[in-house]
Short mmCIF file of C-alpha atoms and ligand atoms in Angstrom, two decimals:
data_model
loop_
_atom_site.label_atom_id
_atom_site.label_comp_id
_atom_site.label_asym_id
_atom_site.label_seq_id
_atom_site.Cartn_x
_atom_site.Cartn_y
_atom_site.Cartn_z
CA MET A 24 30.69 7.99 -7.03
CA ARG A 25 33.96 9.14 -8.46
CA ILE A 26 36.78 6.62 -7.96
CA VAL A 27 40.41 7.12 -8.93
CA ILE A 28 42.26 3.82 -9.39
CA ALA A 29 46.02 3.24 -9.68
CA LEU A 30 47.11 0.06 -11.45
CA GLY A 31 50.47 -1.31 -10.38
CA GLY A 32 53.19 -2.08 -12.88
CA ASN A 33 52.72 -5.77 -12.14
CA ALA A 34 49.08 -5.55 -13.20
CA LEU A 35 50.45 -5.17 -16.73
CA LEU A 36 53.53 -7.33 -16.40
CA GLN A 37 53.91 -9.85 -13.61
CA ARG A 38 57.31 -10.45 -12.09
CA GLY A 39 59.43 -12.62 -14.37
CA GLN A 40 57.16 -12.31 -17.43
CA ARG A 41 58.65 -11.24 -20.76
CA PRO A 42 57.53 -7.77 -21.84
CA ASP A 43 56.01 -9.07 -25.08
CA CYS A 44 52.96 -7.39 -26.50
CA ASP A 45 50.69 -10.45 -26.22
CA VAL A 46 51.69 -11.01 -22.58
CA GLN A 47 50.78 -7.45 -21.68
CA GLU A 48 47.55 -7.50 -23.67
CA ALA A 49 46.49 -10.61 -21.77
CA ASN A 50 47.26 -8.87 -18.47
CA VAL A 51 45.34 -5.78 -19.55
CA ALA A 52 42.34 -8.01 -20.28
CA ARG A 53 42.58 -9.33 -16.70
CA ALA A 54 42.83 -5.79 -15.31
CA VAL A 55 39.86 -4.58 -17.33
CA ALA A 56 37.76 -7.58 -16.26
CA ALA A 57 38.37 -6.48 -12.66
CA LEU A 58 37.62 -2.80 -13.28
CA ALA A 59 34.75 -2.88 -15.78
CA PRO A 60 32.13 -3.71 -13.09
CA LEU A 61 33.16 -0.55 -11.18
CA ALA A 62 33.15 1.51 -14.37
CA ALA A 63 29.61 0.36 -15.05
CA HIS A 64 28.35 2.06 -11.87
CA HIS A 65 30.79 4.87 -11.15
CA GLU A 66 32.87 7.62 -12.69
CA ILE A 67 36.32 6.11 -12.89
CA VAL A 68 39.81 7.34 -13.63
CA ILE A 69 42.55 4.76 -14.19
CA THR A 70 46.23 5.58 -13.74
CA HIS A 71 49.02 3.07 -14.30
CA GLY A 72 52.70 2.32 -13.83
CA ASN A 73 55.21 2.07 -16.69
CA GLY A 74 58.49 0.90 -15.11
CA PRO A 75 59.17 -2.24 -17.18
CA GLN A 76 57.79 -0.68 -20.38
CA VAL A 77 59.88 2.47 -20.18
CA GLY A 78 62.91 0.24 -19.49
CA VAL A 79 62.32 -1.63 -22.76
CA LEU A 80 61.92 1.56 -24.77
CA ALA A 81 65.01 3.13 -23.19
CA LEU A 82 67.05 0.11 -24.21
CA GLN A 83 65.75 0.21 -27.78
CA SER A 84 66.39 3.90 -28.09
CA ALA A 85 69.90 3.62 -26.66
CA SER A 86 70.84 0.97 -29.19
CA ASP A 87 69.22 2.54 -32.28
CA PRO A 88 72.00 3.41 -34.73
CA HIS A 89 69.77 5.97 -36.49
CA LEU A 90 69.64 8.21 -33.44
CA THR A 91 72.37 10.70 -32.56
CA THR A 92 71.25 10.57 -28.93
CA PRO A 93 68.67 8.28 -27.31
CA TYR A 94 65.21 9.75 -26.72
CA PRO A 95 65.03 11.56 -23.39
CA PHE A 96 63.05 10.18 -20.49
CA ASP A 97 60.05 12.49 -20.81
CA VAL A 98 59.59 11.42 -24.42
CA LEU A 99 59.88 7.74 -23.52
CA GLY A 100 57.31 8.25 -20.76
CA ALA A 101 54.88 9.77 -23.26
CA GLN A 102 55.48 6.78 -25.57
CA THR A 103 54.52 4.36 -22.80
CA GLN A 104 51.36 6.38 -22.06
CA GLY A 105 50.39 5.93 -25.70
CA MET A 106 51.11 2.22 -25.76
CA ILE A 107 49.61 1.24 -22.43
CA GLY A 108 46.80 3.77 -22.88
CA TYR A 109 45.93 2.13 -26.18
CA TRP A 110 45.77 -1.35 -24.64
CA LEU A 111 43.59 -0.19 -21.77
CA LEU A 112 41.41 1.99 -23.98
CA GLN A 113 40.55 -0.77 -26.40
CA ALA A 114 39.98 -3.39 -23.71
CA MET A 115 37.74 -0.99 -21.76
CA GLN A 116 35.76 -0.07 -24.90
CA ASN A 117 35.23 -3.76 -25.62
CA ALA A 118 34.13 -4.41 -22.03
CA LEU A 119 31.73 -1.43 -21.92
CA PRO A 120 30.06 -1.13 -25.31
CA GLY A 121 28.55 2.31 -25.83
CA ARG A 122 30.60 3.96 -23.09
CA GLN A 123 33.04 6.70 -24.03
CA VAL A 124 36.62 5.93 -22.98
CA ALA A 125 39.53 8.36 -23.24
CA ALA A 126 43.23 7.63 -22.87
CA ILE A 127 45.13 10.85 -22.60
CA ILE A 128 48.77 11.83 -22.69
CA ASN A 129 49.48 13.87 -19.67
CA GLN A 130 52.06 15.83 -17.82
CA THR A 131 52.75 16.22 -14.14
CA LEU A 132 54.09 19.52 -12.93
CA VAL A 133 57.09 19.26 -10.61
CA GLU A 134 59.26 22.01 -9.13
CA ALA A 135 62.58 22.75 -10.79
CA ASN A 136 64.13 23.27 -7.36
CA ASP A 137 62.76 20.00 -5.90
CA PRO A 138 65.63 18.57 -3.80
CA ALA A 139 65.17 15.22 -5.60
CA PHE A 140 67.02 16.69 -8.61
CA GLN A 141 70.09 17.24 -6.42
CA SER A 142 70.15 13.65 -5.18
CA PRO A 143 68.78 11.41 -7.93
CA SER A 144 67.92 8.00 -6.55
CA LYS A 145 65.64 6.21 -9.00
CA PHE A 146 67.40 3.57 -11.15
CA VAL A 147 66.33 3.62 -14.80
CA GLY A 148 67.29 1.81 -17.99
CA GLU A 149 70.14 -0.55 -18.74
CA VAL A 150 72.92 -1.97 -16.54
CA TYR A 151 76.59 -1.17 -17.28
CA ASP A 152 80.03 -1.94 -15.89
CA GLU A 153 81.63 0.90 -13.98
CA ALA A 154 83.87 2.21 -16.81
CA GLU A 155 81.03 2.28 -19.35
CA ALA A 156 78.73 3.93 -16.82
CA HIS A 157 81.25 6.74 -16.27
CA ARG A 158 81.81 7.11 -20.01
CA LEU A 159 78.08 7.50 -20.66
CA ALA A 160 77.68 9.84 -17.71
CA GLU A 161 80.35 12.10 -19.25
CA LEU A 162 78.91 11.81 -22.77
CA ARG A 163 75.25 12.33 -21.92
CA GLY A 164 75.32 14.29 -18.70
CA TRP A 165 73.83 11.40 -16.70
CA THR A 166 74.25 10.63 -13.03
CA VAL A 167 75.21 6.98 -12.55
CA ARG A 168 75.37 4.86 -9.41
CA PRO A 169 76.16 1.29 -8.42
CA ASP A 170 73.09 -0.97 -8.11
CA GLY A 171 74.52 -4.02 -6.36
CA ASP A 172 77.50 -5.08 -8.50
CA VAL A 173 76.34 -3.34 -11.71
CA TRP A 174 76.05 0.35 -12.54
CA ARG A 175 72.96 2.15 -13.73
CA ARG A 176 71.70 5.59 -14.53
CA VAL A 177 69.72 7.34 -11.79
CA VAL A 178 67.21 10.15 -12.16
CA GLY A 179 65.40 12.24 -9.59
CA SER A 180 61.90 11.43 -8.36
CA PRO A 181 60.47 14.89 -7.62
CA LYS A 182 57.14 15.38 -5.85
CA PRO A 183 54.12 15.71 -8.11
CA ARG A 184 52.46 19.11 -7.61
CA ARG A 185 49.66 19.00 -10.16
CA VAL A 186 48.45 16.99 -13.12
CA VAL A 187 48.52 19.65 -15.84
CA GLU A 188 45.42 18.29 -17.62
CA THR A 189 43.25 18.07 -14.48
CA ARG A 190 40.49 20.27 -15.95
CA LEU A 191 40.30 18.21 -19.10
CA ILE A 192 40.04 15.00 -17.05
CA ARG A 193 37.22 16.51 -14.99
CA LEU A 194 35.41 17.55 -18.16
CA LEU A 195 35.68 14.06 -19.62
CA LEU A 196 34.46 12.49 -16.35
CA THR A 197 31.44 14.73 -16.05
CA SER A 198 30.53 13.92 -19.63
CA GLY A 199 30.40 10.23 -18.68
CA ALA A 200 33.72 9.02 -20.04
CA VAL A 201 36.07 6.54 -18.39
CA VAL A 202 39.47 8.25 -18.28
CA ILE A 203 42.87 6.56 -18.51
CA CYS A 204 45.67 8.99 -17.63
CA ALA A 205 48.79 9.81 -15.62
CA GLY A 206 50.62 6.75 -16.96
CA GLY A 207 53.97 6.29 -15.27
CA GLY A 208 53.02 9.08 -12.87
CA GLY A 209 52.64 11.51 -15.78
CA VAL A 210 55.39 12.98 -17.92
CA PRO A 211 57.34 15.20 -15.52
CA VAL A 212 57.45 18.83 -16.61
CA ILE A 213 58.52 22.12 -15.08
CA ARG A 214 57.30 25.60 -15.90
CA ASN A 215 60.31 27.56 -17.17
CA GLU A 216 61.06 31.26 -16.66
CA GLN A 217 58.97 32.14 -19.72
CA GLY A 218 56.06 30.27 -18.18
CA HIS A 219 56.28 27.46 -20.73
CA LEU A 220 56.05 23.78 -19.90
CA GLU A 221 59.22 21.81 -20.48
CA GLY A 222 59.89 18.08 -20.03
CA VAL A 223 62.51 17.04 -17.48
CA GLU A 224 64.50 13.85 -17.07
CA ALA A 225 62.89 12.44 -13.97
CA VAL A 226 60.40 9.82 -12.83
CA VAL A 227 57.36 10.77 -10.78
CA ASP A 228 55.93 8.10 -8.49
CA LYS A 229 52.60 7.00 -9.98
CA ASP A 230 50.96 6.41 -6.60
CA LEU A 231 51.78 9.94 -5.41
CA THR A 232 50.58 11.45 -8.70
CA THR A 233 47.37 9.44 -8.31
CA SER A 234 46.71 10.98 -4.89
CA VAL A 235 47.38 14.52 -6.19
CA LEU A 236 44.96 13.86 -9.04
CA ALA A 237 42.31 12.23 -6.82
CA GLU A 238 42.43 15.24 -4.49
CA ALA A 239 42.10 17.72 -7.36
CA LEU A 240 39.18 15.77 -8.86
CA GLU A 241 37.44 15.59 -5.46
CA ALA A 242 37.18 11.83 -5.81
CA ASP A 243 35.04 9.92 -3.29
CA ALA A 244 37.54 7.10 -3.11
CA MET A 245 41.02 6.20 -4.28
CA LEU A 246 42.17 2.61 -4.85
CA VAL A 247 45.81 1.58 -5.20
CA LEU A 248 45.71 -1.86 -6.80
CA THR A 249 48.69 -4.18 -6.81
CA ASP A 250 49.51 -7.87 -6.30
CA VAL A 251 48.98 -8.26 -2.54
CA ALA A 252 45.59 -8.51 -0.84
CA ASN A 253 46.49 -6.22 2.06
CA VAL A 254 49.21 -4.10 3.53
CA ALA A 255 50.77 -6.32 6.17
CA ARG A 256 52.41 -5.65 9.50
CA HIS A 257 55.77 -7.51 9.77
CA TYR A 258 55.57 -8.25 6.04
CA GLY A 259 57.64 -11.21 4.90
CA SER A 260 58.05 -12.66 8.39
CA PRO A 261 56.15 -15.53 10.03
CA GLN A 262 54.38 -12.92 12.20
CA ALA A 263 52.97 -11.12 9.16
CA THR A 264 49.39 -9.98 9.76
CA PRO A 265 47.16 -8.22 7.27
CA ILE A 266 45.96 -4.73 8.13
CA LEU A 267 42.25 -4.54 7.24
CA ARG A 268 41.33 -1.06 8.49
CA ALA A 269 43.54 1.83 9.52
CA THR A 270 43.67 5.52 10.14
CA PRO A 271 46.39 7.45 8.33
CA ALA A 272 48.10 8.12 11.66
CA ALA A 273 48.24 4.41 12.53
CA LEU A 274 49.68 3.52 9.12
CA ARG A 275 52.27 6.28 9.42
CA ARG A 276 53.55 4.71 12.64
CA GLU A 277 54.61 1.61 10.66
CA SER A 278 57.52 1.62 8.21
CA PHE A 279 57.35 0.37 4.63
CA PRO A 280 60.01 -0.09 1.91
CA ALA A 281 60.61 3.04 -0.21
CA GLY A 282 60.71 1.09 -3.48
CA SER A 283 57.34 -0.65 -3.15
CA MET A 284 54.76 -0.28 -0.37
CA GLY A 285 56.13 3.02 0.99
CA PRO A 286 54.79 5.34 -1.74
CA LYS A 287 51.43 3.54 -1.80
CA VAL A 288 50.97 4.05 1.93
CA GLU A 289 52.09 7.67 1.60
CA ALA A 290 49.61 8.20 -1.25
CA VAL A 291 46.59 6.76 0.57
CA CYS A 292 47.43 8.52 3.84
CA ARG A 293 47.80 11.83 2.05
CA PHE A 294 44.51 11.46 0.21
CA VAL A 295 42.60 10.56 3.39
CA GLU A 296 44.27 13.29 5.47
CA VAL A 297 43.58 16.00 2.90
CA THR A 298 40.06 15.00 1.83
CA GLY A 299 38.62 12.98 4.73
CA ASP A 300 37.51 10.41 2.16
CA MET A 301 38.33 6.72 1.78
CA ALA A 302 41.40 5.19 0.16
CA ALA A 303 42.53 1.57 0.00
CA ILE A 304 45.36 -0.69 -1.07
CA GLY A 305 44.67 -4.20 -2.31
CA ARG A 306 44.71 -6.76 -5.06
CA LEU A 307 43.55 -5.86 -8.55
CA GLU A 308 41.06 -8.76 -8.65
CA ASP A 309 39.48 -7.46 -5.44
CA ALA A 310 38.61 -3.98 -6.79
CA VAL A 311 34.85 -4.46 -6.39
CA ALA A 312 35.19 -6.22 -3.02
CA ILE A 313 37.35 -3.38 -1.69
CA ILE A 314 34.64 -0.83 -2.46
CA GLU A 315 32.10 -3.26 -0.92
CA GLY A 316 34.21 -3.26 2.24
CA THR A 317 35.15 -6.96 2.17
CA ALA A 318 38.77 -6.84 0.97
CA GLY A 319 41.92 -4.74 0.98
CA THR A 320 43.48 -2.42 3.52
CA VAL A 321 40.99 0.41 3.85
CA VAL A 322 42.08 3.76 5.24
CA THR A 323 39.58 6.33 6.51
CA PRO A 324 39.81 9.24 8.99
CA ALA A 325 38.28 7.08 11.75
CA GLY A 326 39.76 3.75 10.63
CA ASP A 327 36.38 2.15 9.92
CA TYR A 328 34.56 1.30 6.72
CA GLY A 329 31.43 -0.76 6.19
CA GLY A 330 30.94 -0.37 2.44
CA PRO A 331 29.85 2.23 -0.09
CA ASP A 332 27.08 3.60 2.15
CA ASP A 333 29.84 4.98 4.37
CA LEU A 334 31.21 7.12 1.57
CA ARG A 335 30.14 10.75 1.44
CA PRO A 336 28.35 10.44 4.79
CA GLY A 337 27.61 14.17 4.75
CA ARG A 338 25.79 13.97 1.46
CA PRO A 339 22.06 14.63 1.73
CA ALA A 340 19.89 11.61 1.00
CA PRO A 341 18.50 11.67 -2.53
CA SER A 342 15.03 13.19 -2.50
CA GLY A 343 12.53 11.06 -4.35
CA PRO A 344 8.79 10.63 -4.36
CA ALA A 345 7.53 9.93 -0.81
P1 ADP B 20 53.26 -2.12 -8.10
O1 ADP B 20 53.97 -2.57 -9.33
O2 ADP B 20 51.85 -2.58 -8.02
O3 ADP B 20 53.44 -0.65 -7.84
P2 ADP B 20 55.21 -2.73 -6.00
O4 ADP B 20 56.09 -3.90 -6.24
O5 ADP B 20 55.78 -1.38 -6.16
O6 ADP B 20 53.93 -2.95 -6.90
O7 ADP B 20 54.58 -2.82 -4.53
C1 ADP B 20 53.83 -3.97 -4.12
C2 ADP B 20 54.73 -4.92 -3.36
O8 ADP B 20 55.08 -4.36 -2.10
C3 ADP B 20 54.12 -6.24 -3.00
O9 ADP B 20 54.20 -7.16 -4.04
C4 ADP B 20 54.96 -6.68 -1.78
O10 ADP B 20 55.95 -7.58 -2.19
C5 ADP B 20 55.64 -5.40 -1.32
N1 ADP B 20 55.50 -5.08 0.10
C6 ADP B 20 56.48 -4.49 0.83
N2 ADP B 20 56.10 -4.28 2.09
C7 ADP B 20 54.84 -4.72 2.20
C8 ADP B 20 53.90 -4.77 3.28
N3 ADP B 20 54.19 -4.30 4.49
N4 ADP B 20 52.69 -5.31 3.04
C9 ADP B 20 52.38 -5.78 1.81
N5 ADP B 20 53.23 -5.77 0.75
C10 ADP B 20 54.45 -5.24 0.93
MG1 MG B 21 55.59 0.24 -7.61
#
């Protein structure tokens, strides 16, 4: 089977942890221990978040006296793909000796006229007081907004249309490689009037990019792995109940916070609606159990799932010797 797996930002850096290299390498080892058993039996693509990492790089770049202007967001995104890609690549190679593993830099095509550019909403980088925020906005052409009682820069979060390197990823997969890609949702790019790709200052949601990629790769399943075992109804209240199985329509009747569970639910619903295949949300450590049908919130067209035998139900049985 072909499985596309999104790793949450907290898989690499848990809430409250310092973003030190050794901390993240230890987390990557934990992530790879959970994913290597799947990689041993399936074609897998791993995507990942980069929120905390890009925040650190933005801060460094903004305070580097050698630079005339800090590196733009697309460039910082590519840097995090290199760094996180390297950690995952090496850990995966060590876990699967002999297997080819590729970590690729990649771009996500967005539309220049996406309404998200007109109303930027995603907080990025450092916090400022109001006067400094306005000064920087003037100097660098930023949009700034209050975030509680501090001010921060905001950028747009346009809809991912296509992972530019989709064909390359497919080629690598069919040649047997494990592919790590679309870090941070991919570096957002537009196609300009000359038809050339050009980076834009934006952040693409990694869960939505993952569903666009999984669709394009005709994946059999998509997993969105994070730090909760299930999507819950009435989350955070005493009445909270885990959702084990759902149809996309049933999940869409619930409401989820835009900054966390919302995009994950949107991503899995979209994948299932478009492909008729299975998608799930759950805990990183449960990756294998989710595919086995014993963990996570599993979403399918009919809202049922009994394990891997239910995937590709239309596929003819393998013909072997009688
Ligand atoms: P990631 O870094 O993996 O993308 P997020 O923090 O963006 O993780 O999203 C996962 C978080 O969503 C969980 O840790 C949980 O606190 C939160 N959450 C919000 N609503 C729900 C819900 N209804 N069910 C489960 N978790 C929820
Ligand atoms: Mg998130």
